[in-house]
CSV table of C-alpha atoms in Angstrom, one decimal:
chain,number,residue,atom,x,y,z
B,1,ASN,CA,-9.6,0.3,-20.4
B,2,LEU,CA,-8.9,-3.4,-19.7
B,3,ARG,CA,-5.3,-2.5,-18.6
B,4,ARG,CA,-6.6,0.1,-16.2
B,5,GLU,CA,-9.3,-2.2,-14.8
B,6,LEU,CA,-6.6,-4.9,-14.2
B,7,HIS,CA,-4.4,-2.3,-12.6
B,8,GLN,CA,-7.1,-1.2,-10.2
B,9,HIS,CA,-7.8,-4.8,-9.0
B,10,PRO,CA,-4.4,-6.4,-8.6
B,11,GLU,CA,-4.0,-9.9,-7.0
B,12,ILE,CA,-0.9,-11.6,-5.7
B,13,SER,CA,0.6,-14.9,-6.8
B,14,ASN,CA,-1.8,-17.9,-6.9
B,15,ARG,CA,-4.7,-15.7,-5.8
B,16,GLU,CA,-5.4,-14.1,-9.2
B,17,HIS,CA,-9.0,-15.5,-9.3
B,18,ASN,CA,-10.8,-12.2,-10.4
B,19,THR,CA,-7.9,-11.3,-12.7
B,20,SER,CA,-8.3,-14.6,-14.5
B,21,LYS,CA,-12.1,-14.1,-14.7
B,22,ARG,CA,-11.6,-10.6,-16.2
B,23,ILE,CA,-9.3,-12.0,-18.9
B,24,ILE,CA,-11.7,-14.9,-19.7
B,25,ASN,CA,-14.7,-12.5,-20.0
B,26,PHE,CA,-12.7,-10.2,-22.3
B,27,ILE,CA,-11.2,-12.8,-24.6
B,28,LYS,CA,-14.2,-15.1,-24.9
B,29,GLU,CA,-15.8,-12.3,-27.0
B,30,TYR,CA,-13.3,-13.1,-29.7
B,31,LYS,CA,-14.4,-16.8,-29.8
B,32,PRO,CA,-11.2,-18.8,-29.3
B,33,ASP,CA,-11.5,-22.4,-30.3
B,34,GLU,CA,-10.5,-23.6,-26.9
B,35,LEU,CA,-10.4,-22.2,-23.4
B,36,VAL,CA,-8.3,-24.3,-21.0
B,37,LEU,CA,-8.0,-23.8,-17.3
B,38,LEU,CA,-4.6,-24.6,-15.7
B,39,GLY,CA,-4.8,-25.1,-12.0
B,40,GLU,CA,-6.9,-22.6,-10.0
B,41,THR,CA,-6.0,-19.4,-11.8
B,42,GLY,CA,-4.0,-20.1,-15.0
B,43,VAL,CA,-5.8,-20.0,-18.3
B,44,LEU,CA,-4.9,-20.4,-22.0
B,45,PHE,CA,-6.8,-19.8,-25.2
B,46,VAL,CA,-6.3,-21.7,-28.5
B,47,PHE,CA,-7.0,-20.4,-32.0
B,48,SER,CA,-6.8,-23.4,-34.3
B,49,GLY,CA,-6.4,-23.7,-38.1
B,50,THR,CA,-8.2,-26.3,-40.1
B,51,GLU,CA,-4.9,-27.9,-41.2
B,52,LYS,CA,-1.9,-29.3,-39.3
B,53,GLY,CA,1.0,-26.9,-38.7
B,54,LYS,CA,3.2,-25.4,-36.1
B,55,THR,CA,2.0,-24.4,-32.6
B,56,ILE,CA,3.1,-20.9,-31.4
B,57,LEU,CA,2.6,-19.7,-27.9
B,58,PHE,CA,2.6,-16.2,-26.4
B,59,ARG,CA,2.8,-15.9,-22.6
B,60,SER,CA,1.8,-13.2,-20.1
B,61,GLU,CA,1.7,-13.1,-16.3
B,62,LEU,CA,-1.3,-12.6,-14.1
B,63,ASP,CA,0.1,-11.7,-10.7
B,64,ALA,CA,0.8,-8.4,-8.9
B,65,LEU,CA,3.1,-7.6,-6.0
B,66,LEU,CA,2.8,-6.9,-2.2
B,67,ILE,CA,3.8,-3.2,-2.8
B,68,LYS,CA,1.6,-0.2,-1.7
B,69,GLU,CA,1.0,2.0,-4.7
B,70,THR,CA,1.9,5.7,-4.4
B,71,THR,CA,0.5,7.0,-7.7
B,72,GLU,CA,-2.6,9.2,-7.7
B,73,VAL,CA,-4.1,7.9,-11.0
B,74,GLU,CA,-7.9,7.6,-10.9
B,75,TYR,CA,-7.5,3.8,-11.5
B,76,LYS,CA,-5.0,3.2,-8.7
B,77,SER,CA,-5.1,-0.1,-6.8
B,78,VAL,CA,-8.2,-0.6,-4.5
B,79,ASN,CA,-6.5,-3.6,-2.9
B,80,ASN,CA,-4.5,-2.4,0.1
B,81,ASN,CA,-0.7,-2.9,-0.2
B,82,VAL,CA,-1.0,-4.8,-3.5
B,83,SER,CA,-0.2,-3.2,-6.9
B,84,HIS,CA,0.8,-4.0,-10.5
B,85,ALA,CA,4.3,-2.5,-9.9
B,86,CYS,CA,5.9,-4.8,-12.5
B,87,GLY,CA,3.6,-4.1,-15.4
B,88,HIS,CA,1.9,-7.4,-15.7
B,89,ASP,CA,-1.4,-5.6,-16.2
B,90,GLY,CA,0.1,-4.1,-19.4
B,91,HIS,CA,1.5,-7.5,-20.5
B,92,MET,CA,-2.0,-9.0,-20.2
B,93,ALA,CA,-3.5,-6.1,-22.2
B,94,ILE,CA,-1.0,-6.8,-25.0
B,95,LEU,CA,-2.1,-10.4,-25.2
B,96,ALA,CA,-5.7,-9.4,-25.0
B,97,GLY,CA,-5.1,-7.1,-27.9
B,98,LEU,CA,-3.4,-10.0,-29.8
B,99,ALA,CA,-6.6,-12.1,-29.3
B,100,GLU,CA,-8.6,-9.4,-30.9
B,101,GLU,CA,-6.2,-9.2,-33.9
B,102,ILE,CA,-6.1,-13.0,-34.4
B,103,SER,CA,-9.9,-13.4,-34.2
B,104,SER,CA,-10.2,-11.5,-37.4
B,105,ASN,CA,-7.3,-13.3,-39.1
B,106,ARG,CA,-7.3,-16.9,-37.8
B,107,PRO,CA,-4.6,-19.3,-38.7
B,108,LYS,CA,-5.3,-21.6,-41.7
B,109,ALA,CA,-2.8,-24.2,-40.4
B,110,GLY,CA,-1.4,-24.8,-37.0
B,111,LYS,CA,-2.4,-23.2,-33.7
B,112,VAL,CA,-1.7,-20.0,-31.7
B,113,VAL,CA,-2.0,-20.2,-28.0
B,114,LEU,CA,-2.3,-17.3,-25.5
B,115,LEU,CA,-1.1,-18.3,-22.1
B,116,PHE,CA,-1.9,-16.2,-18.9
B,117,GLN,CA,0.3,-17.7,-16.3
B,118,PRO,CA,0.0,-17.2,-12.5
B,119,ALA,CA,2.7,-16.8,-9.9
B,120,GLU,CA,5.6,-15.5,-11.9
B,121,GLU,CA,6.9,-13.4,-9.1
B,122,ILE,CA,7.5,-16.5,-6.9
B,123,GLU,CA,8.8,-18.8,-9.7
B,124,GLN,CA,6.2,-21.4,-9.0
B,125,GLY,CA,3.9,-20.5,-11.9
B,126,ALA,CA,5.9,-21.6,-14.8
B,127,ARG,CA,6.8,-24.9,-13.2
B,128,ASP,CA,3.2,-25.6,-12.4
B,129,VAL,CA,2.2,-24.9,-16.0
B,130,LEU,CA,5.0,-27.0,-17.5
B,131,GLU,CA,3.9,-30.0,-15.3
B,132,ASN,CA,0.2,-29.7,-16.2
B,133,PRO,CA,-0.8,-32.5,-18.7
B,134,LYS,CA,-3.1,-30.0,-20.5
B,135,PHE,CA,-0.1,-27.8,-21.3
B,136,ILE,CA,2.2,-30.8,-22.1
B,137,SER,CA,-0.2,-32.0,-24.8
B,138,LEU,CA,0.1,-28.7,-26.7
B,139,ASN,CA,3.8,-29.3,-27.3
B,140,PRO,CA,4.5,-25.8,-28.7
B,141,ASP,CA,7.1,-25.3,-31.4
B,142,TYR,CA,7.8,-21.7,-30.3
B,143,ILE,CA,7.2,-19.7,-27.2
B,144,PHE,CA,7.5,-15.9,-27.0
B,145,ALA,CA,7.1,-13.4,-24.2
B,146,LEU,CA,8.1,-9.8,-23.5
B,147,HIS,CA,8.7,-7.5,-20.5
B,148,ASN,CA,8.5,-3.8,-20.4
B,149,VAL,CA,11.9,-2.2,-19.5
B,150,PRO,CA,11.9,1.1,-17.8
B,151,GLY,CA,14.9,3.4,-18.4
B,152,PHE,CA,15.1,2.4,-22.1
B,153,LYS,CA,13.7,4.3,-25.1
B,154,LYS,CA,10.0,3.8,-25.4
B,155,HIS,CA,8.9,1.4,-28.2
B,156,ARG,CA,12.4,0.1,-28.8
B,157,ILE,CA,12.8,-3.7,-28.9
B,158,PHE,CA,15.7,-5.1,-26.8
B,159,LEU,CA,17.1,-8.5,-27.9
B,160,LYS,CA,19.8,-10.9,-26.9
B,161,LYS,CA,20.8,-14.3,-28.2
B,162,GLY,CA,21.7,-16.8,-25.5
B,163,SER,CA,21.2,-15.7,-21.9
B,164,PHE,CA,18.8,-12.8,-21.6
B,165,ALA,CA,18.2,-12.7,-17.8
B,166,SER,CA,20.1,-14.1,-14.9
B,167,GLY,CA,19.4,-17.3,-13.1
B,168,SER,CA,18.9,-16.8,-9.3
B,169,LYS,CA,18.0,-18.8,-6.2
B,170,GLY,CA,17.5,-18.1,-2.5
B,171,MET,CA,19.8,-20.1,-0.2
B,172,THR,CA,18.9,-20.6,3.5
B,173,ILE,CA,21.6,-21.9,5.8
B,174,GLN,CA,20.6,-23.2,9.3
B,175,LEU,CA,23.5,-23.7,11.7
B,176,THR,CA,22.7,-25.6,15.0
B,177,GLY,CA,25.1,-25.6,17.9
B,178,LYS,CA,24.4,-25.4,21.7
B,179,THR,CA,23.3,-22.5,23.9
B,180,ALA,CA,25.3,-21.7,27.0
B,181,HIS,CA,25.4,-19.0,29.7
B,182,ALA,CA,26.9,-15.8,28.3
B,183,ALA,CA,29.4,-15.9,31.2
B,184,GLU,CA,30.5,-19.4,30.2
B,185,PRO,CA,30.4,-19.5,26.4
B,186,GLN,CA,33.0,-22.3,26.4
B,187,ASN,CA,30.2,-24.7,27.6
B,188,GLY,CA,28.2,-24.1,24.4
B,189,ILE,CA,28.8,-24.2,20.6
B,190,SER,CA,28.1,-20.8,19.1
B,191,PRO,CA,27.7,-20.3,15.3
B,192,ALA,CA,29.1,-16.8,15.5
B,193,ALA,CA,32.7,-17.7,14.4
B,194,ALA,CA,31.3,-19.9,11.6
B,195,ILE,CA,29.2,-17.0,10.3
B,196,SER,CA,32.3,-14.8,10.2
B,197,GLN,CA,34.2,-17.4,8.3
B,198,ILE,CA,31.4,-18.2,5.9
B,199,ILE,CA,31.0,-14.5,5.0
B,200,ASN,CA,34.7,-14.1,4.4
B,201,LYS,CA,35.0,-17.2,2.3
B,202,LEU,CA,31.9,-16.4,0.2
B,203,HIS,CA,33.3,-12.9,-0.4
B,204,ASN,CA,36.5,-14.4,-1.7
B,205,LEU,CA,34.5,-16.8,-3.9
B,206,LYS,CA,32.5,-13.9,-5.4
B,207,GLU,CA,35.7,-12.1,-6.2
B,208,SER,CA,37.2,-15.1,-8.1
B,209,LYS,CA,38.1,-14.0,-11.7
B,210,THR,CA,39.0,-17.5,-13.0
B,211,LEU,CA,36.5,-19.9,-11.6
B,212,PHE,CA,33.4,-18.7,-13.5
B,213,SER,CA,32.8,-18.1,-17.2
B,214,ASP,CA,30.7,-15.0,-16.7
B,215,PHE,CA,29.0,-12.8,-14.1
B,216,ILE,CA,28.0,-14.2,-10.7
B,217,LEU,CA,26.8,-12.5,-7.6
B,218,LEU,CA,26.3,-13.4,-4.0
B,219,THR,CA,24.1,-11.1,-1.9
B,220,ILE,CA,23.7,-11.8,1.8
B,221,VAL,CA,20.1,-10.6,2.6
B,222,HIS,CA,19.6,-11.7,6.2
B,223,ILE,CA,21.4,-13.0,9.2
B,224,GLN,CA,19.9,-14.2,12.5
B,225,LEU,CA,22.1,-15.2,15.4
B,226,GLY,CA,20.6,-16.5,18.6
B,227,GLU,CA,18.0,-14.6,20.7
B,228,ILE,CA,18.1,-11.1,22.1
B,229,SER,CA,19.3,-12.1,25.5
B,230,PHE,CA,22.4,-10.7,27.1
B,231,GLY,CA,22.6,-13.8,29.4
B,232,THR,CA,22.8,-16.4,26.6
B,233,SER,CA,25.5,-17.4,24.2
B,234,PRO,CA,23.7,-18.4,21.0
B,235,GLY,CA,23.2,-21.9,19.8
B,236,TYR,CA,21.4,-21.3,16.5
B,237,ALA,CA,21.8,-19.1,13.4
B,238,GLU,CA,20.3,-18.6,10.0
B,239,ILE,CA,21.9,-17.0,6.9
B,240,ARG,CA,19.9,-16.1,3.8
B,241,ILE,CA,21.8,-15.5,0.6
B,242,THR,CA,20.7,-14.8,-3.0
B,243,LEU,CA,22.8,-16.4,-5.7
B,244,ARG,CA,22.8,-15.0,-9.3
B,245,ALA,CA,24.6,-16.0,-12.5
B,246,PHE,CA,24.2,-15.2,-16.2
B,247,GLU,CA,24.8,-18.8,-17.2
B,248,ASN,CA,23.1,-21.9,-15.8
B,249,ALA,CA,26.5,-23.8,-15.7
B,250,ASP,CA,27.9,-21.0,-13.5
B,251,MET,CA,24.9,-21.2,-11.2
B,252,ASP,CA,25.5,-25.0,-10.7
B,253,LEU,CA,29.2,-24.3,-10.0
B,254,LEU,CA,28.4,-21.4,-7.7
B,255,THR,CA,25.9,-23.5,-5.7
B,256,HIS,CA,28.3,-26.4,-5.4
B,257,GLN,CA,31.1,-24.1,-4.2
B,258,CYS,CA,28.9,-22.4,-1.6
B,259,GLU,CA,27.6,-25.7,-0.2
B,260,LYS,CA,31.2,-27.0,0.1
B,261,ILE,CA,32.4,-23.9,1.9
B,262,ILE,CA,29.5,-23.9,4.3
B,263,GLN,CA,29.6,-27.6,5.1
B,264,ASP,CA,33.4,-27.6,5.6
B,265,ILE,CA,33.2,-24.6,8.0
B,266,SER,CA,30.2,-26.1,9.9
B,267,ARG,CA,32.1,-29.4,10.3
B,268,SER,CA,35.2,-27.7,11.7
B,269,GLU,CA,33.1,-25.7,14.1
B,270,LYS,CA,31.1,-28.8,15.2
B,271,LEU,CA,27.8,-27.3,14.1
B,272,GLY,CA,24.8,-29.0,12.5
B,273,CYS,CA,24.1,-27.6,9.1
B,274,LYS,CA,21.1,-27.7,6.8
B,275,ILE,CA,20.9,-25.9,3.4
B,276,THR,CA,17.7,-25.4,1.5
B,277,PHE,CA,16.7,-23.4,-1.6
B,278,ASN,CA,13.7,-21.6,-2.7
B,279,GLU,CA,12.6,-19.1,-5.4
B,280,VAL,CA,14.8,-20.9,-8.0
B,281,PHE,CA,14.9,-19.2,-11.4
B,282,PRO,CA,17.0,-20.7,-14.2
B,283,ALA,CA,18.6,-18.3,-16.6
B,284,THR,CA,16.4,-17.3,-19.4
B,285,VAL,CA,18.3,-18.5,-22.5
B,286,ASN,CA,17.0,-17.5,-25.9
B,287,GLU,CA,17.0,-19.7,-29.0
B,288,ASN,CA,18.9,-17.9,-31.9
B,289,GLU,CA,16.2,-18.7,-34.5
B,290,CYS,CA,13.5,-17.2,-32.2
B,291,VAL,CA,15.5,-14.0,-31.6
B,292,ASP,CA,15.9,-13.7,-35.4
B,293,ILE,CA,12.1,-14.1,-35.9
B,294,VAL,CA,11.4,-11.3,-33.4
B,295,GLU,CA,14.0,-9.0,-34.9
B,296,GLN,CA,12.8,-9.5,-38.5
B,297,SER,CA,9.2,-8.9,-37.3
B,298,ALA,CA,10.1,-5.7,-35.4
B,299,LYS,CA,11.9,-4.3,-38.4
B,300,GLN,CA,9.0,-5.2,-40.7
B,301,ILE,CA,6.7,-2.9,-38.8
B,302,GLY,CA,9.3,-0.1,-38.4
B,303,LEU,CA,10.4,-0.7,-34.8
B,304,GLU,CA,13.9,0.1,-33.6
B,305,THR,CA,15.9,-2.9,-32.3
B,306,GLU,CA,18.9,-3.2,-30.1
B,307,HIS,CA,21.0,-6.2,-29.1
B,308,LEU,CA,22.1,-6.2,-25.5
B,309,LYS,CA,25.8,-6.8,-24.7
B,310,THR,CA,25.1,-8.4,-21.3
B,311,PRO,CA,22.0,-10.1,-19.8
B,312,PHE,CA,19.8,-8.4,-17.2
B,313,LYS,CA,20.7,-9.2,-13.6
B,314,TRP,CA,17.0,-9.7,-12.6
B,315,SER,CA,15.4,-13.1,-13.0
B,316,GLU,CA,12.3,-14.5,-14.7
B,317,ASP,CA,10.5,-17.8,-14.4
B,318,PHE,CA,10.3,-17.8,-18.3
B,319,GLY,CA,13.7,-19.5,-17.9
B,320,TYR,CA,11.8,-22.8,-17.2
B,321,TYR,CA,10.2,-22.6,-20.7
B,322,THR,CA,13.5,-21.8,-22.4
B,323,GLU,CA,15.0,-25.0,-20.8
B,324,LYS,CA,12.5,-27.1,-22.7
B,325,TYR,CA,11.3,-25.2,-25.8
B,326,ALA,CA,12.6,-23.0,-28.6
B,327,ALA,CA,11.8,-19.5,-27.1
B,328,CYS,CA,12.5,-15.8,-27.1
B,329,TYR,CA,12.1,-13.4,-24.3
B,330,PHE,CA,12.7,-9.8,-25.2
B,331,GLY,CA,12.4,-6.3,-23.8
B,332,LEU,CA,10.0,-3.5,-24.8
B,333,GLY,CA,11.3,-0.1,-23.8
B,334,SER,CA,8.8,1.7,-21.6
B,335,GLY,CA,10.5,5.1,-21.4
B,336,LYS,CA,13.8,6.6,-20.1
B,337,ASP,CA,11.9,8.5,-17.3
B,338,GLN,CA,9.6,5.6,-16.4
B,339,PRO,CA,9.8,4.6,-12.7
B,340,GLN,CA,11.7,1.3,-12.2
B,341,LEU,CA,10.1,-2.1,-11.8
B,342,HIS,CA,8.8,-2.9,-8.3
B,343,ASN,CA,8.8,0.8,-7.4
B,344,PRO,CA,5.7,2.0,-5.6
B,345,ASP,CA,5.1,4.8,-8.2
B,346,PHE,CA,5.3,2.4,-11.2
B,347,ASN,CA,2.4,2.6,-13.7
B,348,PHE,CA,2.6,0.8,-17.1
B,349,PRO,CA,2.5,3.3,-20.0
B,350,ASP,CA,-0.6,2.6,-22.1
B,351,ASP,CA,0.9,3.8,-25.4
B,352,ILE,CA,3.2,0.8,-25.6
B,353,ILE,CA,0.3,-1.7,-25.5
B,354,GLU,CA,-0.2,-1.4,-29.3
B,355,THR,CA,3.5,-1.7,-29.9
B,356,GLY,CA,3.6,-5.1,-28.1
B,357,THR,CA,0.4,-6.3,-29.7
B,358,GLU,CA,1.5,-5.5,-33.2
B,359,LEU,CA,4.9,-7.1,-32.8
B,360,PHE,CA,3.4,-10.3,-31.4
B,361,TYR,CA,0.8,-10.3,-34.2
B,362,THR,CA,3.6,-9.9,-36.8
B,363,VAL,CA,5.6,-12.8,-35.3
B,364,TYR,CA,2.4,-14.9,-35.5
B,365,LYS,CA,1.8,-14.0,-39.1
B,366,ASN,CA,5.4,-14.7,-40.1
B,367,ILE,CA,5.5,-18.1,-38.5
B,368,LEU,CA,2.1,-19.4,-39.4
B,369,LYS,CA,1.9,-17.6,-42.7
B,370,ALA,CA,-1.5,-16.2,-41.7
């Protein structure tokens, strides 16, 4: 019921005010020892033992997407052009179920923390949480999170040591020259030739088989050249590119190589050049020990597990946590016929809520000996 209520009232990144209130109203019934607000919409709950021990944290996301829902379920989104098309409503329900379980079997030593994080979709949320003094003071020993995975067998747990999901970043290139009359282009400085060269050089970089240790990808997502005017030779252009890599070291190298290519070409074409980045997601890199804990816990309650051969190409801001803490991010199969993430007909399958909750609860018991 909570999952469907959250699904019906989705809110986009950093505006999850009512979503956060719904979570608070639900979980406070289970009497957590602390309720801590993080920024305007983030919230975490702490269940504390009476003795010192390890701190274990489970994380869910709060935000929805700017996608118009096309399902006809009775609880479909009432917020126009906003929907939980990624399943964060289900992830929240799993953590809410975990609160219920823990409330009747509280830790004797240590702490368990349930974190509901805003703004995952725009990568800002995890960074804001990690910089918050209230979070820093917790200093968790372990952090765990899951994501539902459409196209994979329902209830199966998908694991990977090392990189689980790609790093990615958006690169914006601004090229500034000089406009001229279209009849006299020689009197201006057009970025057109530079764009052609940049695209060609970046394509060659993407095809390099020896420079990078693992998978990398460059996707040109937008190009703007001048204005729509047949009388004007353009003097300004923008190129937007998404960079992806399985390994953070490869992302650093890819970024450096792209910047060098773009700057060298801009210089040779006498263009001003500015490069900026946004939506920066580090690769999500799992700690081996944490993966082993999840796998052992899954098998303990009779769940099938599978180790992935390669990371997922999509990105997750959970990578910011894995840079600083021992962590594991894993997949929960949501059905081979389930619509894909970010599709307008996506609807989280309710029957995997219990699976996620029970696995988290078993991880909690195994670490804190509850």
